[in-house]
């Protein structure tokens, strides 16, 4: 997961065309002492933003 990298996936969800976009942010966040990579996740259904989340990943 390189900072600044992105992935996008296209498909169908609930009979609507969907596109999911993941962007690895250039920032990190420390959660309970562990450094985490911040990943922005956006889901578009029929071209409209349907869901937006921020996820945090770490490796042990």
Tab-separated table of C-alpha atoms in Angstrom:
chain	number	residue	atom	x	y	z
A	1	UNK	CA	0.000	0.000	0.000
A	2	UNK	CA	2.045	2.862	-1.285
A	3	UNK	CA	0.954	6.377	-0.279
A	4	UNK	CA	-0.789	8.087	-3.186
A	5	UNK	CA	-1.696	4.837	-4.944
A	6	UNK	CA	-5.269	4.009	-5.891
A	7	UNK	CA	-7.397	1.129	-7.124
A	8	UNK	CA	-10.809	1.152	-8.702
A	9	UNK	CA	-13.230	-1.672	-9.327
A	10	UNK	CA	-16.351	-1.687	-11.491
A	11	UNK	CA	-19.291	-4.043	-11.147
A	12	UNK	CA	-22.975	-4.283	-10.345
A	13	UNK	CA	-24.575	-3.898	-6.913
A	14	UNK	CA	-28.303	-4.252	-6.331
A	15	UNK	CA	-28.895	-4.166	-10.129
A	16	UNK	CA	-27.094	-0.804	-10.468
A	17	UNK	CA	-23.714	-0.159	-12.085
A	18	UNK	CA	-21.159	0.421	-9.347
A	19	UNK	CA	-17.627	1.714	-9.047
A	20	UNK	CA	-15.490	1.523	-5.921
A	21	UNK	CA	-12.412	3.714	-5.565
A	22	UNK	CA	-9.705	3.162	-2.935
A	23	UNK	CA	-7.028	5.837	-2.384
A	24	UNK	CA	-4.088	5.322	-0.026
A	25	UNK	CA	-3.651	8.691	1.671
A	26	UNK	CA	-0.245	10.229	2.300
A	27	UNK	CA	-1.011	10.463	6.024
A	28	UNK	CA	-0.875	7.924	8.831
A	29	UNK	CA	-2.760	7.683	12.097
A	30	UNK	CA	-1.602	6.076	15.324
A	31	UNK	CA	-4.255	3.859	16.905
A	32	UNK	CA	-3.434	2.308	20.300
A	33	UNK	CA	0.265	2.813	19.606
A	34	UNK	CA	0.258	1.214	16.144
A	35	UNK	CA	0.927	3.342	13.046
A	36	UNK	CA	-1.844	2.851	10.485
A	37	UNK	CA	-2.134	3.692	6.806
A	38	UNK	CA	-5.236	5.772	6.019
A	39	UNK	CA	-7.323	4.537	3.061
A	40	UNK	CA	-10.220	6.490	1.584
A	41	UNK	CA	-12.985	4.269	0.164
A	42	UNK	CA	-15.763	5.639	-2.073
A	43	UNK	CA	-18.648	3.648	-3.568
A	44	UNK	CA	-20.592	5.094	-6.485
A	45	UNK	CA	-23.912	3.637	-7.655
A	46	UNK	CA	-25.165	4.806	-11.059
A	47	UNK	CA	-22.556	7.586	-10.910
A	48	UNK	CA	-23.692	8.983	-7.543
A	49	UNK	CA	-21.762	8.720	-4.280
A	50	UNK	CA	-23.532	6.074	-2.182
A	51	UNK	CA	-20.994	5.352	0.561
A	52	UNK	CA	-17.855	7.006	1.897
A	53	UNK	CA	-15.575	5.469	4.506
A	54	UNK	CA	-12.099	5.953	5.899
A	55	UNK	CA	-10.283	2.740	6.751
A	56	UNK	CA	-7.100	2.192	8.747
A	57	UNK	CA	-4.629	-0.628	8.037
A	58	UNK	CA	-1.646	-1.821	10.028
A	59	UNK	CA	0.658	-4.809	9.904
A	60	UNK	CA	1.725	-6.871	12.870
